[in-house]
XYZ file of C-alpha atoms in Angstrom:
674
model
C -11.052 -15.472 -13.167
C -10.244 -15.467 -9.469
C -12.482 -13.045 -7.559
C -10.540 -10.946 -5.029
C -12.334 -9.522 -2.018
C -9.350 -8.664 0.179
C -7.254 -5.781 -1.213
C -4.181 -4.014 0.211
C -6.229 -0.848 0.733
C -9.815 -0.341 1.817
C -11.693 1.510 -0.908
C -14.672 3.779 -1.166
C -16.821 4.501 -4.220
C -18.380 7.786 -5.235
C -21.004 6.623 -7.692
C -21.774 10.008 -9.222
C -19.457 13.009 -9.228
C -19.831 16.083 -11.432
C -16.635 17.331 -13.073
C -17.101 20.956 -14.243
C -15.559 22.111 -17.507
C -14.577 25.602 -18.489
C -17.544 26.096 -20.825
C -20.052 25.225 -18.080
C -20.650 21.640 -19.193
C -20.559 18.986 -16.461
C -19.194 15.499 -17.036
C -20.389 12.537 -14.997
C -17.742 10.483 -13.205
C -17.675 7.365 -11.065
C -14.672 7.327 -8.756
C -13.134 4.541 -6.707
C -10.249 5.400 -4.374
C -8.568 4.160 -1.253
C -10.046 5.392 1.992
C -6.582 6.451 3.117
C -6.316 8.864 0.175
C -8.241 11.389 2.275
C -5.008 11.904 4.204
C -2.428 10.134 1.998
C -2.944 11.249 -1.635
C -2.625 8.709 -4.467
C -2.143 8.938 -8.247
C -5.302 9.038 -10.385
C -6.119 6.879 -13.418
C -8.681 7.990 -15.986
C -10.825 5.928 -18.348
C -12.752 8.325 -20.630
C -15.304 6.623 -22.903
C -18.902 7.050 -24.172
C -20.379 3.723 -23.099
C -22.431 4.718 -20.033
C -20.686 4.218 -16.707
C -23.844 3.601 -14.686
C -25.258 0.739 -16.723
C -23.714 -0.574 -19.948
C -20.136 -0.838 -18.616
C -20.993 -1.107 -14.921
C -20.232 -4.820 -14.688
C -16.890 -4.612 -16.495
C -15.863 -1.465 -14.609
C -16.600 -3.113 -11.258
C -14.110 -5.870 -12.005
C -11.032 -3.722 -12.606
C -11.415 -0.147 -11.288
C -11.997 -1.177 -7.632
C -9.101 -3.635 -8.014
C -6.709 -0.853 -9.036
C -8.104 1.480 -6.377
C -7.490 -1.193 -3.780
C -3.831 -1.158 -4.768
C -3.455 2.508 -3.984
C -5.017 4.543 -6.801
C -7.972 6.788 -7.522
C -9.759 5.425 -10.585
C -12.135 7.706 -12.479
C -14.495 6.295 -15.075
C -15.889 9.365 -16.853
C -18.597 9.533 -19.530
C -17.686 11.613 -22.570
C -19.591 14.802 -23.209
C -23.049 13.868 -24.524
C -22.910 10.217 -23.388
C -24.191 8.385 -20.347
C -25.005 10.959 -17.658
C -22.685 13.699 -18.957
C -24.132 16.903 -20.335
C -23.763 18.097 -23.931
C -23.815 16.316 -27.272
C -21.420 13.754 -28.736
C -21.118 14.613 -32.424
C -18.267 12.329 -33.583
C -15.318 10.303 -32.315
C -12.057 11.906 -31.123
C -13.105 15.492 -31.780
C -10.883 18.336 -30.641
C -13.553 19.078 -28.033
C -13.194 15.547 -26.604
C -9.426 15.883 -26.286
C -9.693 19.305 -24.620
C -12.276 17.853 -22.228
C -9.857 15.037 -21.348
C -7.126 17.541 -20.535
C -9.525 19.436 -18.257
C -10.574 16.198 -16.527
C -6.922 15.251 -15.939
C -6.226 18.701 -14.504
C -9.291 18.395 -12.253
C -8.165 14.968 -11.014
C -4.601 16.177 -10.392
C -5.898 19.098 -8.350
C -8.017 17.010 -5.949
C -6.738 16.835 -2.379
C -6.747 13.028 -2.556
C -4.456 13.009 -5.637
C -0.672 13.327 -5.690
C -0.887 15.366 -8.881
C 0.246 12.494 -11.105
C -2.212 10.836 -13.479
C -2.447 7.996 -15.994
C -4.917 7.134 -18.726
C -6.110 3.655 -19.659
C -8.724 2.141 -21.902
C -9.631 -0.357 -24.531
C -10.824 0.658 -28.007
C -12.135 4.236 -27.717
C -10.353 4.657 -24.384
C -7.111 3.417 -25.921
C -7.452 5.794 -28.842
C -7.942 8.891 -26.728
C -5.223 7.809 -24.298
C -2.739 7.867 -27.171
C -4.155 11.116 -28.538
C -4.128 12.880 -25.196
C -0.600 11.656 -24.521
C 0.477 13.357 -27.739
C -0.814 16.652 -26.289
C 1.434 16.261 -23.222
C -0.825 17.430 -20.380
C 1.445 18.195 -17.432
C 0.049 15.624 -14.985
C -0.015 12.650 -17.405
C 2.843 10.321 -16.460
C 1.990 7.115 -18.377
C -0.773 5.424 -20.376
C -2.081 1.919 -21.053
C -3.727 1.810 -24.506
C -5.444 -1.414 -25.592
C -7.060 -2.459 -28.877
C -6.588 0.874 -30.607
C -4.712 2.385 -33.504
C -2.155 5.076 -34.203
C -3.626 5.536 -37.719
C -7.321 6.400 -37.935
C -7.551 5.988 -41.684
C -5.380 3.050 -42.646
C -5.856 0.813 -39.599
C -9.195 1.426 -37.954
C -12.772 0.265 -38.279
C -13.470 2.519 -41.294
C -11.064 1.615 -44.116
C -8.417 -1.056 -44.767
C -5.947 -0.608 -47.578
C -8.300 2.086 -48.922
C -11.211 -0.409 -49.020
C -14.439 0.494 -47.214
C -15.042 -1.975 -44.342
C -18.545 -3.161 -43.522
C -17.601 -2.629 -39.865
C -17.691 1.057 -40.745
C -21.449 0.625 -41.229
C -21.770 -1.668 -38.215
C -19.865 0.640 -35.884
C -21.622 3.789 -37.072
C -24.947 2.045 -36.445
C -23.876 1.047 -32.934
C -22.993 4.649 -32.057
C -26.221 5.812 -33.752
C -28.106 3.646 -31.235
C -25.955 4.592 -28.242
C -26.166 8.320 -28.951
C -29.974 8.098 -28.828
C -29.970 6.879 -25.216
C -31.014 9.229 -22.409
C -29.195 10.028 -19.187
C -30.578 8.464 -16.023
C -33.229 10.662 -14.303
C -32.154 9.270 -10.934
C -28.863 11.114 -11.352
C -29.531 14.137 -13.592
C -33.060 14.978 -12.464
C -35.870 16.506 -14.491
C -33.528 17.740 -17.227
C -33.086 14.160 -18.511
C -35.821 14.497 -21.132
C -34.482 17.733 -22.574
C -30.954 16.294 -22.736
C -32.269 13.138 -24.394
C -34.005 15.034 -27.178
C -30.960 17.279 -27.633
C -28.788 14.211 -28.183
C -31.173 12.668 -30.709
C -31.503 15.978 -32.552
C -27.873 17.051 -32.670
C -25.521 14.028 -32.533
C -25.848 13.537 -36.289
C -25.415 10.619 -38.628
C -21.787 9.582 -38.236
C -21.806 7.155 -41.144
C -22.477 10.014 -43.553
C -19.538 11.966 -42.117
C -17.214 8.999 -42.532
C -18.384 8.314 -46.075
C -17.630 11.908 -47.049
C -13.951 11.139 -46.305
C -13.075 8.117 -48.458
C -9.383 8.994 -48.768
C -6.781 9.970 -46.209
C -7.209 13.688 -45.471
C -7.015 16.117 -42.570
C -10.159 14.584 -41.035
C -8.365 11.279 -40.476
C -4.958 12.815 -39.726
C -6.495 14.456 -36.676
C -6.062 11.998 -33.813
C -3.636 9.761 -35.778
C -0.518 9.845 -33.628
C 1.420 8.233 -36.482
C 1.622 11.754 -37.934
C 4.208 12.530 -35.224
C 5.263 9.741 -32.907
C 7.714 12.088 -31.185
C 4.780 14.052 -29.762
C 4.274 11.261 -27.190
C 6.626 11.819 -24.282
C 5.229 9.504 -21.577
C 5.666 5.716 -21.242
C 3.198 3.570 -23.219
C 1.848 0.089 -22.530
C 0.118 -1.152 -25.721
C -1.865 -4.383 -25.952
C -4.157 -6.207 -28.347
C -5.063 -9.698 -29.563
C -4.680 -11.736 -32.740
C -8.464 -12.017 -33.138
C -8.827 -8.289 -32.567
C -8.752 -5.705 -35.326
C -5.910 -3.683 -33.808
C -2.849 -5.886 -33.366
C -0.862 -4.100 -36.112
C -0.642 -0.886 -34.084
C 1.288 -2.618 -31.284
C 4.099 -3.469 -33.709
C 4.257 0.103 -35.072
C 4.217 1.681 -31.613
C 7.047 -0.570 -30.451
C 9.073 0.288 -33.540
C 8.487 4.015 -33.808
C 7.953 5.432 -30.336
C 11.067 6.584 -28.507
C 9.636 6.571 -24.974
C 9.820 3.606 -22.572
C 7.262 1.128 -23.865
C 5.974 -2.388 -23.677
C 3.798 -4.349 -26.094
C 1.539 -7.323 -25.447
C -0.411 -9.375 -27.994
C -2.353 -12.426 -26.917
C -4.873 -14.726 -28.643
C -7.781 -12.507 -27.658
C -10.605 -10.794 -29.485
C -11.667 -7.200 -28.624
C -11.407 -7.770 -24.857
C -9.297 -6.717 -21.894
C -6.654 -9.468 -21.407
C -7.952 -10.436 -17.956
C -11.299 -11.104 -19.670
C -9.595 -12.447 -22.799
C -11.467 -14.633 -25.250
C -10.278 -16.837 -26.872
C -8.136 -17.840 -23.905
C -5.890 -18.085 -22.189
C -6.724 -14.922 -20.305
C -3.948 -13.509 -18.152
C -3.556 -11.593 -14.900
C -3.514 -8.241 -16.694
C -4.707 -6.243 -13.699
C -1.624 -7.387 -11.789
C 0.466 -6.201 -14.751
C -1.331 -2.866 -14.692
C -0.623 -2.442 -10.975
C 3.072 -3.052 -11.638
C 2.991 -0.607 -14.581
C 1.295 2.146 -12.592
C 3.439 1.514 -9.508
C 6.577 2.021 -11.534
C 5.543 5.103 -13.529
C 3.167 6.846 -11.114
C 4.809 5.906 -7.777
C 8.467 5.453 -8.810
C 8.560 1.868 -7.517
C 11.602 -0.039 -8.767
C 9.737 -3.275 -9.490
C 11.429 -4.482 -12.682
C 8.359 -3.968 -14.850
C 10.597 -2.807 -17.688
C 12.960 -5.782 -17.388
C 10.670 -8.013 -19.484
C 11.094 -8.141 -23.267
C 9.694 -5.070 -25.016
C 7.181 -7.209 -26.911
C 5.456 -10.291 -25.425
C 3.362 -12.261 -27.900
C 1.360 -15.477 -27.975
C 2.732 -17.826 -30.638
C -0.381 -19.680 -31.809
C -0.346 -23.353 -32.653
C -2.207 -24.737 -35.649
C -5.940 -25.266 -35.102
C -8.765 -26.537 -37.335
C -10.954 -23.729 -38.664
C -13.730 -22.594 -36.300
C -15.917 -19.511 -35.871
C -15.036 -19.466 -32.143
C -12.409 -20.912 -29.860
C -12.466 -21.300 -26.089
C -8.674 -21.495 -26.058
C -5.903 -21.048 -28.619
C -3.006 -23.354 -27.743
C 0.424 -21.811 -27.986
C 3.205 -20.287 -25.899
C 4.472 -16.883 -24.862
C 7.575 -15.632 -26.616
C 9.487 -12.426 -26.051
C 11.207 -10.010 -28.372
C 13.724 -7.399 -27.165
C 12.540 -4.877 -29.750
C 10.789 -4.476 -33.046
C 11.644 -5.385 -35.765
C 12.688 -8.635 -34.117
C 16.300 -9.733 -34.397
C 14.904 -13.289 -34.574
C 12.848 -12.650 -37.687
C 14.020 -13.184 -41.247
C 12.020 -12.165 -44.300
C 11.852 -15.105 -46.679
C 10.958 -14.290 -50.300
C 8.819 -16.981 -51.902
C 8.161 -16.575 -55.628
C 4.808 -17.552 -57.087
C 5.060 -20.243 -59.681
C 3.075 -23.103 -61.199
C 0.265 -22.245 -58.775
C 2.677 -22.958 -55.911
C 4.590 -20.782 -53.543
C 8.098 -21.879 -54.289
C 11.157 -21.975 -52.116
C 13.660 -19.129 -52.597
C 15.268 -19.593 -55.976
C 12.387 -21.574 -57.466
C 11.789 -20.749 -61.124
C 8.388 -19.003 -61.334
C 5.789 -19.763 -63.947
C 5.631 -17.447 -66.939
C 1.998 -18.025 -67.863
C -0.358 -15.236 -66.687
C -3.190 -16.395 -64.423
C -6.706 -14.907 -64.313
C -9.559 -14.758 -61.821
C -12.877 -12.925 -61.436
C -14.157 -13.660 -57.948
C -17.856 -14.143 -57.162
C -19.597 -11.810 -54.709
C -20.136 -14.757 -52.379
C -16.403 -14.901 -51.653
C -16.135 -13.496 -48.155
C -19.255 -14.874 -46.542
C -17.062 -16.999 -44.237
C -14.602 -14.176 -43.514
C -15.932 -13.319 -40.048
C -15.781 -9.777 -38.760
C -12.923 -7.356 -39.255
C -12.780 -7.084 -35.462
C -13.885 -10.109 -33.497
C -15.825 -9.729 -30.254
C -16.061 -13.522 -29.822
C -19.840 -13.178 -29.470
C -21.588 -14.196 -31.558
C -18.996 -16.543 -33.099
C -17.440 -14.222 -35.624
C -14.079 -15.695 -36.605
C -13.397 -16.958 -40.173
C -14.572 -20.441 -41.017
C -13.003 -23.091 -43.292
C -11.507 -21.233 -46.258
C -11.927 -24.026 -48.844
C -15.225 -22.633 -50.153
C -13.713 -19.126 -50.304
C -10.674 -20.489 -52.144
C -12.898 -21.858 -54.906
C -13.423 -18.313 -56.210
C -9.823 -17.189 -55.735
C -6.427 -17.644 -57.322
C -4.629 -20.049 -55.003
C -0.903 -20.685 -54.445
C 0.204 -23.487 -52.100
C 3.594 -24.491 -50.821
C 4.652 -28.083 -50.955
C 3.966 -29.852 -47.650
C 6.397 -28.387 -45.112
C 9.326 -30.612 -44.269
C 9.606 -29.084 -40.780
C 7.783 -26.758 -38.449
C 7.705 -23.092 -39.523
C 6.834 -20.099 -37.316
C 6.041 -16.617 -38.582
C 5.934 -13.396 -36.560
C 4.871 -10.092 -38.080
C 3.029 -9.027 -41.190
C 3.344 -11.096 -44.363
C 3.488 -9.146 -47.623
C 2.212 -10.098 -51.071
C 3.984 -8.254 -53.880
C 1.925 -8.904 -56.969
C 2.444 -7.952 -60.587
C -1.022 -7.572 -62.080
C -3.406 -5.944 -64.506
C -7.184 -5.489 -64.339
C -9.974 -4.707 -66.779
C -11.683 -1.956 -64.747
C -10.540 1.489 -63.498
C -11.509 0.711 -59.851
C -10.585 -2.661 -58.338
C -9.593 -4.289 -55.071
C -7.274 -7.139 -54.203
C -7.808 -9.344 -51.155
C -4.908 -11.570 -50.049
C -5.465 -14.352 -47.540
C -2.841 -16.530 -45.867
C -4.073 -19.923 -44.622
C -2.766 -22.945 -42.764
C -3.802 -25.995 -44.793
C -3.867 -29.267 -42.889
C -3.115 -32.631 -44.534
C -6.889 -33.324 -44.679
C -7.397 -30.117 -46.692
C -9.073 -27.949 -44.049
C -7.871 -24.365 -44.347
C -7.622 -22.013 -41.363
C -7.186 -18.361 -42.215
C -4.101 -17.021 -40.447
C -3.935 -13.501 -41.824
C -5.274 -11.334 -44.615
C -4.872 -7.922 -46.223
C -6.872 -5.681 -48.547
C -5.785 -3.104 -51.110
C -7.941 -0.746 -53.104
C -5.791 -0.744 -56.211
C -6.521 2.939 -56.880
C -4.614 3.511 -53.613
C -1.553 1.602 -54.825
C 0.662 4.732 -54.503
C -0.873 6.028 -51.282
C -4.148 6.824 -49.587
C -4.162 10.618 -49.991
C -4.405 10.846 -53.792
C -5.891 7.695 -55.339
C -5.714 7.349 -59.112
C -7.815 5.289 -61.472
C -6.299 2.210 -63.062
C -5.708 1.907 -66.780
C -7.262 -1.398 -67.891
C -4.638 -3.703 -69.346
C -1.690 -1.800 -67.836
C 0.627 -3.858 -65.646
C 1.240 -2.683 -62.065
C 3.320 -4.126 -59.263
C 1.515 -3.616 -55.953
C 2.251 -4.389 -52.331
C -0.482 -5.871 -50.132
C 0.344 -5.703 -46.426
C -1.297 -8.530 -44.486
C -2.108 -8.280 -40.802
C 0.613 -9.136 -38.342
C 0.395 -12.538 -36.673
C 2.353 -15.081 -34.685
C 1.566 -18.502 -36.091
C 3.160 -21.934 -36.157
C 2.726 -24.177 -39.200
C 3.407 -27.861 -38.414
C 5.356 -30.187 -40.667
C 3.248 -31.729 -43.449
C 0.973 -28.672 -43.518
C 0.922 -26.249 -46.453
C 0.949 -22.449 -46.472
C -1.636 -21.048 -48.878
C -1.873 -17.605 -50.448
C -5.285 -16.884 -51.999
C -5.971 -13.779 -54.110
C -9.438 -12.501 -54.950
C -11.119 -9.457 -56.453
C -13.837 -9.177 -53.812
C -14.219 -9.935 -50.099
C -17.834 -9.074 -49.350
C -19.315 -8.523 -46.843
C -16.165 -7.863 -44.831
C -15.339 -5.090 -47.334
C -17.614 -3.219 -49.726
C -17.066 -4.490 -53.285
C -15.843 -2.311 -56.139
C -18.386 -0.641 -58.457
C -18.415 -3.542 -60.954
C -16.931 -7.050 -61.359
C -13.219 -7.103 -62.051
C -11.099 -9.615 -63.949
C -7.630 -9.816 -62.438
C -4.543 -11.026 -64.308
C -1.515 -11.971 -62.220
C 2.003 -12.383 -63.640
C 3.664 -14.958 -61.356
C 7.178 -14.415 -62.759
C 7.206 -10.998 -61.110
C 5.201 -11.794 -57.948
C 6.149 -13.122 -54.535
C 5.009 -13.752 -50.995
C 7.300 -12.404 -48.255
C 7.018 -14.337 -45.001
C 8.402 -13.051 -41.670
C 9.901 -16.325 -40.439
C 10.942 -16.468 -36.781
C 13.925 -18.581 -35.907
C 13.273 -21.329 -33.360
C 16.880 -22.410 -33.050
C 17.313 -20.642 -29.738
C 15.237 -20.798 -26.524
C 12.504 -18.248 -25.950
C 13.192 -15.384 -23.593
C 10.027 -15.896 -21.533
C 9.205 -18.601 -19.004
C 6.367 -20.965 -19.851
C 3.868 -18.975 -17.724
C 5.157 -15.375 -17.491
C 1.789 -13.970 -16.334
C -0.252 -14.819 -13.246
C -3.797 -16.116 -13.416
C -6.459 -13.480 -14.063
C -8.138 -11.916 -11.107
C -10.481 -9.040 -10.366
C -12.937 -7.623 -7.879
C -16.517 -8.916 -7.670
C -18.748 -7.722 -10.521
C -21.873 -5.758 -9.647
C -24.856 -8.010 -9.009
C -27.103 -8.433 -12.031
C -29.946 -10.674 -13.109
C -30.575 -12.054 -16.607
C -34.299 -11.342 -16.963
C -34.519 -12.504 -20.575
C -31.836 -14.805 -22.035
C -29.373 -13.609 -24.650
C -29.414 -14.880 -28.237
C -26.482 -14.963 -30.636
C -26.770 -16.143 -34.268
C -24.605 -15.950 -37.385
C -26.368 -17.438 -40.390
C -25.431 -17.672 -44.084
C -28.307 -18.412 -46.454
C -28.770 -18.700 -50.201
C -31.959 -18.863 -52.274
C -31.146 -20.909 -55.392
C -34.321 -19.748 -57.139
C -33.867 -15.983 -56.824
C -30.088 -16.288 -56.278
C -30.337 -14.039 -53.227
C -27.737 -14.581 -50.518
C -27.644 -13.174 -47.004
C -25.423 -13.071 -43.976
C -27.590 -12.497 -40.895
C -26.039 -11.668 -37.539
C -28.092 -11.394 -34.342
C -26.455 -10.061 -31.189
C -29.154 -9.934 -28.556
C -27.962 -9.444 -24.991
C -31.461 -10.067 -23.682
C -32.764 -8.095 -20.721
C -30.377 -7.559 -17.828
C -31.247 -5.938 -14.485
C -28.569 -4.185 -12.451
C -29.833 -5.131 -9.036
C -28.544 -2.326 -6.818
C -30.122 0.404 -8.968
C -33.124 -1.685 -10.088
C -32.503 -0.845 -13.743
C -33.450 -3.166 -16.593
C -31.546 -2.828 -19.896
C -32.383 -4.193 -23.322
C -29.834 -4.366 -26.146
C -30.511 -6.133 -29.418
C -28.749 -5.692 -32.772
C -29.405 -7.387 -36.096
C -27.057 -7.033 -39.075
C -28.043 -8.243 -42.519
C -25.747 -8.196 -45.574
C -27.389 -9.282 -48.789
C -26.682 -9.586 -52.499
C -28.141 -11.172 -55.611
C -25.971 -13.455 -57.697
C -23.004 -11.431 -58.944
C -24.893 -8.144 -59.258
C -22.531 -5.625 -57.643
C -25.384 -3.063 -57.574
C -27.456 -5.386 -55.356
C -25.199 -5.337 -52.269
C -26.927 -3.971 -49.196
C -26.076 -3.661 -45.520
C -28.905 -3.179 -43.011
C -28.384 -2.680 -39.267
C -31.251 -2.572 -36.763
C -30.778 -1.709 -33.101
C -33.154 -1.689 -30.136
C -32.122 -0.152 -26.840
C -34.283 0.077 -23.728
C -34.096 1.198 -20.088
C -36.751 0.611 -17.429
C -37.057 1.362 -13.715
C -40.460 1.368 -12.092
C -42.750 3.631 -14.107
C -39.845 5.138 -16.103
C -39.429 3.315 -19.410
C -37.700 4.500 -22.569
C -36.616 2.687 -25.708
C -35.222 3.526 -29.100
C -35.161 1.780 -32.436
C -32.605 2.747 -35.038
C -32.103 1.460 -38.547
C -29.290 2.140 -41.018
C -29.328 0.940 -44.621
C -26.414 1.342 -47.037
C -26.608 0.522 -50.749
C -24.579 1.629 -53.730
C -24.583 2.265 -57.443
C -21.419 2.383 -59.550
C -21.158 6.121 -58.786
C -22.824 6.682 -55.389
C -23.423 5.359 -51.890
C -27.121 5.502 -50.937
C -27.683 5.955 -47.218
C -30.957 5.782 -45.350
C -31.382 5.961 -41.583
C -34.272 6.240 -39.193
C -34.713 6.797 -35.486
C -37.837 6.213 -33.390
C -37.893 6.934 -29.664
C -40.551 5.886 -27.175
C -41.385 7.010 -23.660
C -43.639 4.318 -22.283
C -45.851 3.324 -25.164
C -45.813 6.781 -26.755
C -43.539 7.532 -29.662
C -41.936 10.860 -28.801
C -39.532 11.288 -31.705
C -39.265 10.031 -35.267
C -36.592 11.147 -37.736
C -35.382 9.989 -41.126
C -32.207 10.695 -43.100
C -31.500 10.196 -46.806
C -28.118 10.914 -48.377
C -26.447 10.219 -51.702
C -22.671 10.352 -51.410
C -20.413 10.120 -54.482
C -17.979 7.172 -54.591
C -14.420 8.394 -54.581
C -12.317 5.646 -56.200
C -13.920 3.108 -53.831
């Protein structure tokens, strides 16, 4: 990234500003704006998230908010109620209270003498979610949004459930917020009330994982905040972006297809990162794109920002399997709309353990598989953060426990764009079962790189609102939607579809082992093949190089440690996936604050005992300045029986060497067709 120190406008920073709400609560804001805005008002841009503006996101924020401010904006980075230095308690994600607070913050920004009265919202992940959700409420000042790495559907396409299957990231993410919610505000900003606020947060924020497990099907809880319930509610322009290694690329396709407002979509090779910080690379000059976006919609500049194709995507070239990539080779291609006029759905029947060409006679012999619990240990995370290396590894070991269908070696290059679909005729021998479908690029040497995958809880075959048990032995035809992707398969490579009855630990397994029977004569893979007979609509390098303002000065006091380890004891038959994400100790120099963040995730199981699966997440958070030192340790453990989820959590908080709070939770939550 190129560091920019000279900006079109001189800026000033207000490190801590209180924004008052109608109920008396004050939210903490950090505001960057042009000096000239004192006499020449500018539009305001809000990022509204719970990740602590003064410390945990300080480095990232310093790269892009001053950059935008230097191009003629007021940028407000505001901590949600109950997070960072804001007052109150954060009791769940995307609550009605949060969205009302956002509307009040936008109104406050619009009313400032340095603001023109026009506002935008931007954010990645949580900030992208609430930007979409607030846009659907149509606050009068909101003129446009930029929503990255987020979803329009909180149930079907978020961190919690996928195809009705419970994701282990549901546990991981709940544990992360459990740790973050136990962090205190900074006494240097909030004064002596910090301790009282800290204990209020730990006492009242609650155990989010239990809340999420009480809603195992699509209901009003998940419909709230899912803008897919009414796309027409969004009336302002939308810029939506994500990455192929991210967990949220599917939403970009749906938003491009179903919104009616001016919109642009962008999908690169990235994990869960802003595109100017994108990993795997190449990163792009996304801040320059944001400036053009805001200039057009908040300042009425006729700059041609909407002249580009509606959807710009990175067509990935074939790569050997790896748990991390520095760069993903490929090229930018443009689509005028979605669905793409360049895409044709090719129906490939399943036959003789091969994916045949259209018209191939399928096999008539039923095929059976009962996958081991170990299938999935090389799946990577549902949502990659590119640290520690968390992408899927070589799929050959996974394929050994699956039902595999390969094409013949391709005679010529094939490119796909969009979401493949597996339509499978099947029967099972249990009332609750899941089906995992993986699409891989198989090189001539046999190495298999996972390209896409999809999950379906078969009790959700007719929808997520009212799941129904399966009748063992009854034949069903089901549709498994795989994640959207842009991928090139070279000549001589094969395309592989692998079907399995478990995918642990990426997804929680069904209550008991399942034997799956597939009827190939009535099954097919549908590939979204993109024509390459015509030139792409985008130049070779349609985006400038990434740039940003200098990050805040920080010192790595203790080095970081990242590990991702698979182990198996062949005496006790115990297997584990251990993930360590330790960011070490980092000091933010200008406020002399040292931060500690360390997480360990452990997913274990014994042989093929479905009652042995266990997820354990430990977090340690710490803050130290001079004689002020606080730290918390949180632990979340999830197990299951055939009928229940067993949840245990604990929280210990320390001030100096003294433990000042200790709390335990125990819950038994019935399994609901999961």
